[in-house]
Tab-separated table of C-alpha atoms and ligand atoms in Angstrom:
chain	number	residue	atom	x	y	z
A	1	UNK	CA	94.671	-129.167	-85.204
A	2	UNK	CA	94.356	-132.879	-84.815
A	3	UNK	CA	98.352	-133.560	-83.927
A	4	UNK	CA	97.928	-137.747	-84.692
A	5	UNK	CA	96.952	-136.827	-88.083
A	6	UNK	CA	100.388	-135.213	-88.576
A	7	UNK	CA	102.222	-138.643	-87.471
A	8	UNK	CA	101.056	-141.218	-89.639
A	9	UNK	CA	103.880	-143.587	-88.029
A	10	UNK	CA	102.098	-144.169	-84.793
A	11	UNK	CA	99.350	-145.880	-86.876
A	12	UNK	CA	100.135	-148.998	-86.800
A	13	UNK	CA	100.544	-152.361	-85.101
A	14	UNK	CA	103.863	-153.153	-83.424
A	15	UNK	CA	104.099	-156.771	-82.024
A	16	UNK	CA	100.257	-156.883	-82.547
A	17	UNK	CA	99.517	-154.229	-80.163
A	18	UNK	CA	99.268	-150.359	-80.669
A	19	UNK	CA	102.558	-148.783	-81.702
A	20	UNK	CA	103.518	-146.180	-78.438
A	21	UNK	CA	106.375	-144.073	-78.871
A	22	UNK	CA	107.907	-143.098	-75.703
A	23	UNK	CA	111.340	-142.125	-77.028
A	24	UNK	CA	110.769	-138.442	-77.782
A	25	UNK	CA	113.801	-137.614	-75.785
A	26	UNK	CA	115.933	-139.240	-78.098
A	27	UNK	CA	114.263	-138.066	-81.137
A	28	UNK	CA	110.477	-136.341	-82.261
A	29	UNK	CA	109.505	-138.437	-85.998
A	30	UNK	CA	109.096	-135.603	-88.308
A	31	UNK	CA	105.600	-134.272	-88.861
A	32	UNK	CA	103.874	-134.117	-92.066
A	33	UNK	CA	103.841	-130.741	-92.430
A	34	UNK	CA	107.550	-130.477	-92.193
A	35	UNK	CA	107.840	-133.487	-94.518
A	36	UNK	CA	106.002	-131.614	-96.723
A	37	UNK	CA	107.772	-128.723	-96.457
A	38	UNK	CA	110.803	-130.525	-97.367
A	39	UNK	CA	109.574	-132.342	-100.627
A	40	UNK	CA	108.202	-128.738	-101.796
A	41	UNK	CA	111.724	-127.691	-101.295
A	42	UNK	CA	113.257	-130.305	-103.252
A	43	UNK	CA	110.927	-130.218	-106.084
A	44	UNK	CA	110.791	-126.688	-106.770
A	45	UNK	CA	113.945	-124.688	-105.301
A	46	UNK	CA	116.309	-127.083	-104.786
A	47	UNK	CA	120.401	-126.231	-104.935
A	48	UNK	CA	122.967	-125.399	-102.951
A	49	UNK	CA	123.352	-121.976	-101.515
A	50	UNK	CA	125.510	-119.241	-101.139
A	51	UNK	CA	127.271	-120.387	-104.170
A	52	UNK	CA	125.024	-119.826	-107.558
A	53	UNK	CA	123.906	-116.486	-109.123
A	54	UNK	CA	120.979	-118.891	-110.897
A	55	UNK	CA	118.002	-117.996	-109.776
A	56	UNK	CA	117.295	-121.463	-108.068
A	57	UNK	CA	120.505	-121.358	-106.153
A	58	UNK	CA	119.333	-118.020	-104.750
A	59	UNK	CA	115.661	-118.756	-103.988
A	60	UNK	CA	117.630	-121.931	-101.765
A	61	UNK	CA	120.015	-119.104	-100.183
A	62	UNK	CA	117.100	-117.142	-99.106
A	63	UNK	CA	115.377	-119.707	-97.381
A	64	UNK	CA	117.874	-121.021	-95.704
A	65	UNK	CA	118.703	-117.988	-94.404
A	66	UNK	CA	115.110	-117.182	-93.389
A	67	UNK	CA	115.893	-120.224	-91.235
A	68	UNK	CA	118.454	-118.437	-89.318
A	69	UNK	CA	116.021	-115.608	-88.893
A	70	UNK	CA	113.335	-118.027	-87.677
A	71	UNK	CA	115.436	-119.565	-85.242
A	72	UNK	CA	116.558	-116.133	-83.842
A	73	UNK	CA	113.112	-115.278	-83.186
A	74	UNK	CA	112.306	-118.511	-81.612
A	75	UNK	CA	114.896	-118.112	-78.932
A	76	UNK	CA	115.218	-114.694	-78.636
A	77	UNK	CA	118.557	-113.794	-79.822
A	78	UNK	CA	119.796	-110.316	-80.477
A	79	UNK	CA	121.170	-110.815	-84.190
A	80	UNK	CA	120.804	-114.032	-86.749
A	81	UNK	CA	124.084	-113.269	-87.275
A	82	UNK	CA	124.924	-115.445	-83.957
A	83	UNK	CA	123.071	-118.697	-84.790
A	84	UNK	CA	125.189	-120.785	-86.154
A	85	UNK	CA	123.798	-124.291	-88.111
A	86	UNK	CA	125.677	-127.274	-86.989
A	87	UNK	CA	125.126	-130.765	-87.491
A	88	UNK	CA	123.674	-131.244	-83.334
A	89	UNK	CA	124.175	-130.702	-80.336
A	90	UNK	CA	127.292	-132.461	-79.712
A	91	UNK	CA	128.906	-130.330	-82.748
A	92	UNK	CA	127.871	-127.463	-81.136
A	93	UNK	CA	129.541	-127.916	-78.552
A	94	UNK	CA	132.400	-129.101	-79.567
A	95	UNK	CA	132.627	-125.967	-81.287
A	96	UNK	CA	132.550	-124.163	-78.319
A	97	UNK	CA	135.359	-126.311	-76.590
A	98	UNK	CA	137.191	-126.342	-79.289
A	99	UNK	CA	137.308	-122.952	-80.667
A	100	UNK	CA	136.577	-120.768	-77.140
A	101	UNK	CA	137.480	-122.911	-74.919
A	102	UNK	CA	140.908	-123.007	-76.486
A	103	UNK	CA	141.129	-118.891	-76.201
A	104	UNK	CA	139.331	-118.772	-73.244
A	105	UNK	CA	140.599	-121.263	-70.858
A	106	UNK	CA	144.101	-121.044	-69.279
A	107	UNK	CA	145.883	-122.939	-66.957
A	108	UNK	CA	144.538	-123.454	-63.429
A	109	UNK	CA	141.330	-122.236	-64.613
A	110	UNK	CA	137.852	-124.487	-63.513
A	111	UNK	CA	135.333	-125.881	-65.841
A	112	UNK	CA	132.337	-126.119	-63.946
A	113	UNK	CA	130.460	-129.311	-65.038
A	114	UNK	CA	128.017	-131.580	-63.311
A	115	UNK	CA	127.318	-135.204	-63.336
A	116	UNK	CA	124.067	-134.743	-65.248
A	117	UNK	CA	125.423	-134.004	-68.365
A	118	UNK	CA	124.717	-136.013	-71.534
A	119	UNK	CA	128.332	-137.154	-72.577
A	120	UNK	CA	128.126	-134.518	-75.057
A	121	UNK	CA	128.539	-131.636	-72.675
A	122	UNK	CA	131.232	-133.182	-70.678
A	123	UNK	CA	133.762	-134.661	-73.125
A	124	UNK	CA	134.912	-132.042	-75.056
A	125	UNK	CA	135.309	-130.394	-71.987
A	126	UNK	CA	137.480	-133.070	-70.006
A	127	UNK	CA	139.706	-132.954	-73.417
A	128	UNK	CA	140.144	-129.254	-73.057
A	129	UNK	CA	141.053	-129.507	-69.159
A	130	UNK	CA	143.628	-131.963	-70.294
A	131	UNK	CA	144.723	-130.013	-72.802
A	132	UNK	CA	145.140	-126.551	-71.215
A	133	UNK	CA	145.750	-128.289	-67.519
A	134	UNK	CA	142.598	-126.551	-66.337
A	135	UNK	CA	140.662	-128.228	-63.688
A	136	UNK	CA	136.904	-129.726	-64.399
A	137	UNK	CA	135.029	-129.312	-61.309
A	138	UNK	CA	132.105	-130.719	-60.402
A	139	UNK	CA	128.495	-128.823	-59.523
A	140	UNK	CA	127.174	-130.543	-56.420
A	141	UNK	CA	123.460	-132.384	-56.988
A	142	UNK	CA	120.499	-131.653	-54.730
A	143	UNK	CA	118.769	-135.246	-53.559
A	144	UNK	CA	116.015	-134.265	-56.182
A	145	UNK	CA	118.687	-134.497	-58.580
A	146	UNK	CA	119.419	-130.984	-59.628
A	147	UNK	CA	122.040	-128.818	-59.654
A	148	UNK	CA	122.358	-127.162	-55.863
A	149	UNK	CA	123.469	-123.269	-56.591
A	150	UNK	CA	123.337	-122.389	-53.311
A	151	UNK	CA	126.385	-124.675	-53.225
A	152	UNK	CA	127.926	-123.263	-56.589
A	153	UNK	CA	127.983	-119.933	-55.005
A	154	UNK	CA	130.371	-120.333	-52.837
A	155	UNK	CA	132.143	-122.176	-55.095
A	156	UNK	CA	132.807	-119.950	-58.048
A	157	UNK	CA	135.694	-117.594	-58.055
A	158	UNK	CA	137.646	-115.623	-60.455
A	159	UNK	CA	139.463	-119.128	-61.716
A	160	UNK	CA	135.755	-120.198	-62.845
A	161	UNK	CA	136.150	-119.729	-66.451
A	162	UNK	CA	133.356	-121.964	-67.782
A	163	UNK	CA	130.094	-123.375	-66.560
A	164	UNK	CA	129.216	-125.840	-69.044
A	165	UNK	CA	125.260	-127.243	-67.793
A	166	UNK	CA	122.622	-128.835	-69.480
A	167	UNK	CA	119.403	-127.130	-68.529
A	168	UNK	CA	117.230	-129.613	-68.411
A	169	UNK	CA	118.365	-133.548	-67.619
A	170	UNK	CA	117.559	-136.324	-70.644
A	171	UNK	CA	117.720	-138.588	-67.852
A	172	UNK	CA	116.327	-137.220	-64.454
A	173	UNK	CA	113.625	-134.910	-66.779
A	174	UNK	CA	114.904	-132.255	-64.221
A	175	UNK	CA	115.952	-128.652	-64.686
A	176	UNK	CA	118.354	-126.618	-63.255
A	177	UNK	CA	117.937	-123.218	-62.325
A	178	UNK	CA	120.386	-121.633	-64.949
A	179	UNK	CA	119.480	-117.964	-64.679
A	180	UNK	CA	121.183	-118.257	-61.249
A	181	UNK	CA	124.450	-120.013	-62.421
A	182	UNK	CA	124.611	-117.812	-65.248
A	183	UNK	CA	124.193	-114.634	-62.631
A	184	UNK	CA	126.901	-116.363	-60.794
A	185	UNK	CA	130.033	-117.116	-63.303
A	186	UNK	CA	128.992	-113.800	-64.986
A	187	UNK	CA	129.794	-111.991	-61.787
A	188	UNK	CA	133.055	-113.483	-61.791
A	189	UNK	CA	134.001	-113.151	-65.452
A	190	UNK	CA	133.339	-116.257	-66.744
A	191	UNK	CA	130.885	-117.405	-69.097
A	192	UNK	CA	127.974	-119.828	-69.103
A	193	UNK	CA	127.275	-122.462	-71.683
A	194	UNK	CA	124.300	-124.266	-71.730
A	195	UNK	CA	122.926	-127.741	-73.374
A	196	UNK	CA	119.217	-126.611	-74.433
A	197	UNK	CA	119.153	-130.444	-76.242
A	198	UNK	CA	116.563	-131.355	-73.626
A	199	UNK	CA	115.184	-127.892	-73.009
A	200	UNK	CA	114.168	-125.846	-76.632
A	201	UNK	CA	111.702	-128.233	-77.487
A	202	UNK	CA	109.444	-127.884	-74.207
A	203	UNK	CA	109.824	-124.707	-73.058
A	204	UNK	CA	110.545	-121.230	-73.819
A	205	UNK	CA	114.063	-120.503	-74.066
A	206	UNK	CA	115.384	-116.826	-73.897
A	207	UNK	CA	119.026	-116.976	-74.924
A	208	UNK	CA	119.726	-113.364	-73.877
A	209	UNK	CA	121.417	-114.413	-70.285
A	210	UNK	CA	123.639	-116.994	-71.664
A	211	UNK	CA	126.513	-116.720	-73.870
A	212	UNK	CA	126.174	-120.228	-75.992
A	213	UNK	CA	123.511	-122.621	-76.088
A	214	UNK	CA	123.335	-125.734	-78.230
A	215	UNK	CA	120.171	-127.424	-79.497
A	216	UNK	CA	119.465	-130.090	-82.537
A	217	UNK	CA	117.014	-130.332	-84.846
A	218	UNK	CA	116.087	-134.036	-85.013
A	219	UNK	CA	114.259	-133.393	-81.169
A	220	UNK	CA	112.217	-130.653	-82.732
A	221	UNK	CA	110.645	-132.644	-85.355
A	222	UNK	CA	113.558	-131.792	-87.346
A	223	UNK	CA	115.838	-133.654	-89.754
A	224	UNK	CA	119.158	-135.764	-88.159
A	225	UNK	CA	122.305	-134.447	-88.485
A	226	UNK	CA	121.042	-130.521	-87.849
A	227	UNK	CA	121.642	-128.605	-84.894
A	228	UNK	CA	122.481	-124.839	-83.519
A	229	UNK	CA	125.000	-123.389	-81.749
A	230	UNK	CA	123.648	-119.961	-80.470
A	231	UNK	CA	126.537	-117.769	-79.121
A	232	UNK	CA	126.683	-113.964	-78.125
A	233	UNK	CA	128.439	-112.118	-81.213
A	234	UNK	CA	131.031	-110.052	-79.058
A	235	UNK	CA	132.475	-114.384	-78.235
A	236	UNK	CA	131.857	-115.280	-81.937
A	237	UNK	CA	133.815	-112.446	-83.341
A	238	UNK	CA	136.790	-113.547	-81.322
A	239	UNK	CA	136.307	-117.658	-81.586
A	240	UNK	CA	138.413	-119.145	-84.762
A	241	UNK	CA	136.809	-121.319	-86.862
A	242	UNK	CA	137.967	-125.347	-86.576
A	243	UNK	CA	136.891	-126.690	-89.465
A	244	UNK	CA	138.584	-125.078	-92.356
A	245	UNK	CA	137.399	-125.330	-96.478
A	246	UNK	CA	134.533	-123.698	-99.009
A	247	UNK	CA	132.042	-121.460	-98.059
A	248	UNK	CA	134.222	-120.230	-94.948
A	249	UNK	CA	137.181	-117.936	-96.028
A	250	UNK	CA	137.377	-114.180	-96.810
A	251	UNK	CA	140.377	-114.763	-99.174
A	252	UNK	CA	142.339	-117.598	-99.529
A	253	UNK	CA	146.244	-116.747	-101.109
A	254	UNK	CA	149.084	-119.513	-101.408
A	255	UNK	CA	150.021	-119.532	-97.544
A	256	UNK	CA	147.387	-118.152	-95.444
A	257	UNK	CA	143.775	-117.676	-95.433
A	258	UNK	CA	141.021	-114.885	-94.185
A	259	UNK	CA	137.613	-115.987	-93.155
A	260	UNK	CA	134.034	-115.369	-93.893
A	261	UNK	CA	132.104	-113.345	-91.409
A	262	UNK	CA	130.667	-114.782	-88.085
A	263	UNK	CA	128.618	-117.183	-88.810
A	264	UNK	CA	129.943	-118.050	-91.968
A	265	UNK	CA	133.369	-118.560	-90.755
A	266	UNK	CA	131.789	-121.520	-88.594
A	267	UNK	CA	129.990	-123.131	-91.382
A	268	UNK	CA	132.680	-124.871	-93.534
A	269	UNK	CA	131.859	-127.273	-96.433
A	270	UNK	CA	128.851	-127.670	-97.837
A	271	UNK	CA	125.693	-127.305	-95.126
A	272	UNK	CA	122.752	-129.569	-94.248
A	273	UNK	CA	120.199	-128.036	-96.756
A	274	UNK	CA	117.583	-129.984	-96.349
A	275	UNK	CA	118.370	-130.102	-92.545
A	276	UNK	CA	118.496	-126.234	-92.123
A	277	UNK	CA	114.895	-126.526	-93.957
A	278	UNK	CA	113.067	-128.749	-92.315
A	279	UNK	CA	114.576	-127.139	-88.829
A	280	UNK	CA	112.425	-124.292	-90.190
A	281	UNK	CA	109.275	-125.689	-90.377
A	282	UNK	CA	108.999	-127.508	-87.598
A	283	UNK	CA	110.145	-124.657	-85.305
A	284	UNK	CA	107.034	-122.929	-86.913
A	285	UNK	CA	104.852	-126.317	-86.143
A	286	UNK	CA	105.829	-126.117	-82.621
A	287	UNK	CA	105.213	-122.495	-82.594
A	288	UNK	CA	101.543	-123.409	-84.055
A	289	UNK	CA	101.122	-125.322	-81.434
A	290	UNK	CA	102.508	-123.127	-78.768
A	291	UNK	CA	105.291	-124.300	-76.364
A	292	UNK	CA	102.667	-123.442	-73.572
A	293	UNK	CA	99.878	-126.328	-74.859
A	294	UNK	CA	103.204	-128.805	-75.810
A	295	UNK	CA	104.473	-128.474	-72.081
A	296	UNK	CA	101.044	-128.096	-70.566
A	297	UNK	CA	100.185	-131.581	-72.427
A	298	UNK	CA	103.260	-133.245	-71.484
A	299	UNK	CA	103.048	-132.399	-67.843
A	300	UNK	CA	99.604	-133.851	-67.603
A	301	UNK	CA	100.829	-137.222	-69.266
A	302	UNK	CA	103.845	-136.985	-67.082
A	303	UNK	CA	102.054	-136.992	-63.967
A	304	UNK	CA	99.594	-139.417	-64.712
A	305	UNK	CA	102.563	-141.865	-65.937
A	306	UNK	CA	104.225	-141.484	-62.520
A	307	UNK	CA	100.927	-141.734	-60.630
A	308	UNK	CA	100.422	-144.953	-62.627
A	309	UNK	CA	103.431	-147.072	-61.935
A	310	UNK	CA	104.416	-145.286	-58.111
A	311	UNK	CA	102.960	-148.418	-56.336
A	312	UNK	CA	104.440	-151.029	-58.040
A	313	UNK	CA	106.504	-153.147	-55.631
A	314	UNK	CA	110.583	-152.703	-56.498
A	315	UNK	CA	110.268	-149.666	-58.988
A	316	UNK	CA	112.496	-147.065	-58.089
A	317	UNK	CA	111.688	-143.479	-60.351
A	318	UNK	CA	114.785	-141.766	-60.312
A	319	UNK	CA	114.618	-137.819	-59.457
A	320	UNK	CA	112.178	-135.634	-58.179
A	321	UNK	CA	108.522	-136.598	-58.831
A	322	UNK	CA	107.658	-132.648	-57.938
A	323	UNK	CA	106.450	-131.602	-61.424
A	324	UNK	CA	107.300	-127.766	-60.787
A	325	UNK	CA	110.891	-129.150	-60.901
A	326	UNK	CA	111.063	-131.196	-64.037
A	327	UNK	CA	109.576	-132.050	-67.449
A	328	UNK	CA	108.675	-135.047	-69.704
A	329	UNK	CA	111.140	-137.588	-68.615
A	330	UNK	CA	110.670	-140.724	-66.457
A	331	UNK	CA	113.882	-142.532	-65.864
A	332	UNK	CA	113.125	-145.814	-62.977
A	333	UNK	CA	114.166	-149.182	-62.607
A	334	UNK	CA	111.954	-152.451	-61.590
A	335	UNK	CA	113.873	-154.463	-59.361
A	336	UNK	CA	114.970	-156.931	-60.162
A	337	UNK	CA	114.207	-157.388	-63.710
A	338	UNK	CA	117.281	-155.880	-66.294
A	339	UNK	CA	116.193	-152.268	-67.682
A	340	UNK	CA	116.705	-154.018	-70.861
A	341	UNK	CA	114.846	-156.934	-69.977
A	342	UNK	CA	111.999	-154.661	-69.235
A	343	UNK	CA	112.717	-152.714	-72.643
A	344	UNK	CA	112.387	-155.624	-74.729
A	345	UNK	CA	109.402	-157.041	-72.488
A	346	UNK	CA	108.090	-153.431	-73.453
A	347	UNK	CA	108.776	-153.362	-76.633
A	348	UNK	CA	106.246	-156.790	-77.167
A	349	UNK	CA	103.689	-154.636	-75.637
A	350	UNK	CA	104.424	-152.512	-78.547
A	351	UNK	CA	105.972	-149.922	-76.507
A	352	UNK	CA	109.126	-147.805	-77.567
A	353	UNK	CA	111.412	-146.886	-75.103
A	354	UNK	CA	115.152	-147.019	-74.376
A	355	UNK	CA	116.806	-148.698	-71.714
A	356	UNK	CA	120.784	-147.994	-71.179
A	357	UNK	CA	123.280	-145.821	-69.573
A	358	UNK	CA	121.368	-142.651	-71.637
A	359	UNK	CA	125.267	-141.504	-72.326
A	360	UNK	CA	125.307	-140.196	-68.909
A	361	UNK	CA	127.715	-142.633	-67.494
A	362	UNK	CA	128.667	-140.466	-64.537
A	363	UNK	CA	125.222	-139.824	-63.496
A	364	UNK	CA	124.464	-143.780	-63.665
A	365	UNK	CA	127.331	-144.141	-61.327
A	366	UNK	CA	126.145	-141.505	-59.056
A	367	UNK	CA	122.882	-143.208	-59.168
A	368	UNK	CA	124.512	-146.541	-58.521
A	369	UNK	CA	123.416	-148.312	-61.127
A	370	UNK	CA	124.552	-149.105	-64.465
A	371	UNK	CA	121.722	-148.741	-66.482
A	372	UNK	CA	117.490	-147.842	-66.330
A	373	UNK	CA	114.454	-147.460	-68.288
A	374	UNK	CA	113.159	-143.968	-69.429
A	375	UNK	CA	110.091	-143.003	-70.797
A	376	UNK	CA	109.708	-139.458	-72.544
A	377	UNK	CA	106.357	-138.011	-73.947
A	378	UNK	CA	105.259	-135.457	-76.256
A	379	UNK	CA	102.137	-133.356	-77.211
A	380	UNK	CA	101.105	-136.277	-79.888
A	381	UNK	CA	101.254	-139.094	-76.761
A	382	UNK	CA	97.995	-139.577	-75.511
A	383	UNK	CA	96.391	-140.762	-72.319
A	384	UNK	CA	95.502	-143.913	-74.002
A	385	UNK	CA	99.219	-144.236	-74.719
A	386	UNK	CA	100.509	-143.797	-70.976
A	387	UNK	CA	97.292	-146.491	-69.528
A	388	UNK	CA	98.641	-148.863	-72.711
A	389	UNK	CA	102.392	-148.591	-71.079
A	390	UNK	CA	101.203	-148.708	-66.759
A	391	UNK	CA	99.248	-152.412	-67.923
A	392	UNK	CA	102.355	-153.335	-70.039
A	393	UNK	CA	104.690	-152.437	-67.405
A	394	UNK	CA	102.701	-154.539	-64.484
A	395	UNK	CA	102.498	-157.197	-67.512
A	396	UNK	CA	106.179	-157.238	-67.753
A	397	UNK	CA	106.819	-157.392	-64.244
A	398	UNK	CA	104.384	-161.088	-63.698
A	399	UNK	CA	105.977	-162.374	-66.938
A	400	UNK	CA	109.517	-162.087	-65.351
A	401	UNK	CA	108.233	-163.345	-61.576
B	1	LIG	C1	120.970	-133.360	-72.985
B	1	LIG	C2	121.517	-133.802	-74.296
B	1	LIG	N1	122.660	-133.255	-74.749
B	1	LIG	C3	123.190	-133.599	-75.927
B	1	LIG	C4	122.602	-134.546	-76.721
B	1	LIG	C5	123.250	-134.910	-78.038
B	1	LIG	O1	122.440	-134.524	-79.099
B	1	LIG	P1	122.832	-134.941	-80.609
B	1	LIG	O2	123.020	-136.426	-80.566
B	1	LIG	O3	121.653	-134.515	-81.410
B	1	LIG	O4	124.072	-134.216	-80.946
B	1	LIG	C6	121.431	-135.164	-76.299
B	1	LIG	C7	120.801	-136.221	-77.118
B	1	LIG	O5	120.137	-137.101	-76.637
B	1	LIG	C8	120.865	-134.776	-75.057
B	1	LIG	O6	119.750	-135.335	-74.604
């Protein structure tokens, strides 16, 4: 399978030089082959589900219910009964915060959290300390930049209700052990949730240890706005839905309501169709590729990126550079040009990449600085790409002396 072929948005000029995308942790572009899934869809069984006895209606119900199927399969869930379709990751867990944390967490309890998280998996969980008067407590970080367990283990204790962890960093590109941490708060009741944002689309993820675990679809090659929110049944069954309307009630009298099923009861409104769709397909073009080749590849380019641009004088790569540790993500400054100043310098090289606090503002703290520069590749990056960005970088870097 030639992979370019499927990306017909890399060919082209940017600034007069080769367009390189090296923002794949923010988002993958959508393949063909999903895109064309997606116009089939609308031109032949297009119409909203779960609510039509017409025959279109129910062709659209079946497939996007396949999707839940698909998606149970990917990660290895026990029932498609406990993926739930969300709008992202940060839905997802909100969700969780929201509806478990709120029967879950009491007061004096801990939230275990860590400065790595993506804003996403920290916020609704300082809001539901606050709320509850439960403590958020914080994970200590190796020097590498990953979570240190042997240091959670003698931290967690009967009061540790929640570890809330992404697995793998969108800044750092490291990834924490979670089997361990999940070993850990299970053997003291609690329960582990996990960001896979950063994680599902490079590696194999087994859900079976973990009792939620949020993904989107828009870093799969998906559609924006589409996401999952896998949790274990036994915690669905007892979680109450927060967003109330169509499509998620049992029976609805005067006063009170009953809801839908699990997952139903978590899907008000109606869904992302075309989302839930296209999340479909390109879970299957990933699986046509294998996650073994896409993390295989991306290693590779990984490692020759940060071979590349090690020696240049005042570039600091934050994190480990130890590939067994970490995946696709270069974050590093270049003293003492701005990260955005070396962005934009980038982006005239045609290179796209982001430059900012990543919405890890913690983490930038603990770093000490208020912003960097990170590159993120993905099985359609080449090595041409990664010697294009190592010239532009050194280019960037005389332009500013
Ligand atoms: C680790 C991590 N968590 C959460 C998110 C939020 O994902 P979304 O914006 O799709 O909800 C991201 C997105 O960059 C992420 O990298």
């Amino acid at each position: 399978m030639d992979i370019r072929q499927e990306f017909p948005i890399f060919n082209q000029l940017v600034n007069d030089e080769p367009y390189v995308y090296l923002d794949s942790a923010a988002s993958v572009p959508m393949p063909l082959s999903v895109q064309q899934r997606m116009t089939h869809f609308m031109n032949t069984d297009y119409a909203n589900v779960h609510r039509g006895v017409y025959t279109l209606s129910q062709r659209a119900s079946d497939q996007y219910e396949q999707v839940r199927q698909i998606v149970q399969q990917f990660i290895g869930a026990e029932k498609s009964s406990e993926i739930v379709f969300t709008s992202g990751t940060t839905a997802s867990l909100n969700l969780v915060a929201q509806s478990f944390g709120e029967y879950f967490v009491q007061e004096d309890d801990e939230i275990f959290v860590s400065v790595l998280e993506h804003h996403a998996n920290l916020i609704p969980w300082q809001e539901l300390a606050k709320r509850k008067h439960a403590k958020l407590v914080y994970m200590p970080v190796t020097q590498d930049g990953y979570i240190d367990v042997h240091k959670v283990s003698f931290m967690v204790s009967q009061r540790t209700k929640i570890i809330a962890v992404t697995q793998c960093s969108n800044v750092l590109g490291v990834c924490n052990d979670i089997d361990t941490l999940s070993d850990l708060v299970h053997a003291k009741g609690g329960v582990i949730v996990v960001d896979g944002a950063q994680s599902v689309p490079h590696r194999h993820v087994n859900v079976s240890k973990y009792d939620f675990v949020a993904f989107s679809g828009h870093k799969l090659g998906g559609l924006t706005g589409t996401g999952v929110l896998y949790g274990k049944h036994k915690w669905l069954e007892v979680m109450k839905p927060v967003l109330f309307g169509g499509d998620m009630i049992n029976q609805v009298d005067k006063f009170s309501s009953t809801w839908a099923q699990v997952p139903y009861k978590f899907e008000a409104g109606t869904p992302n169709i075309l989302g839930v769709i296209t999340l479909g397909e390109s879970i299957k073009w990933i699986q046509n590729i294998g996650l073994d080749t896409i993390d295989k590849h991306n290693r590779l380019l990984t490692e020759h990126l940060l071979n590349g641009i090690k020696d240049i004088q005042g570039l600091t790569v934050y994190g480990t550079t130890d590939m067994t540790l970490r995946q696709s993500i270069v974050t590093f400054n270049l003293n003492p040009i701005h990260p955005h100043d070396v962005a934009t310098g980038l982006d005239m090289e045609g290179i796209a990449l982001r430059a900012g606090h990543h919405c890890a503002q913690p983490l930038m703290r603990y770093l000490n600085v208020s912003s960097t520069v990170r590159a993120s590749v993905y099985i359609y990056n080449t090595l041409d790409d990664i010697e294009q960005f190592i010239i532009a970088l050194k280019r960037v870097k005389e332009y500013f002396k």
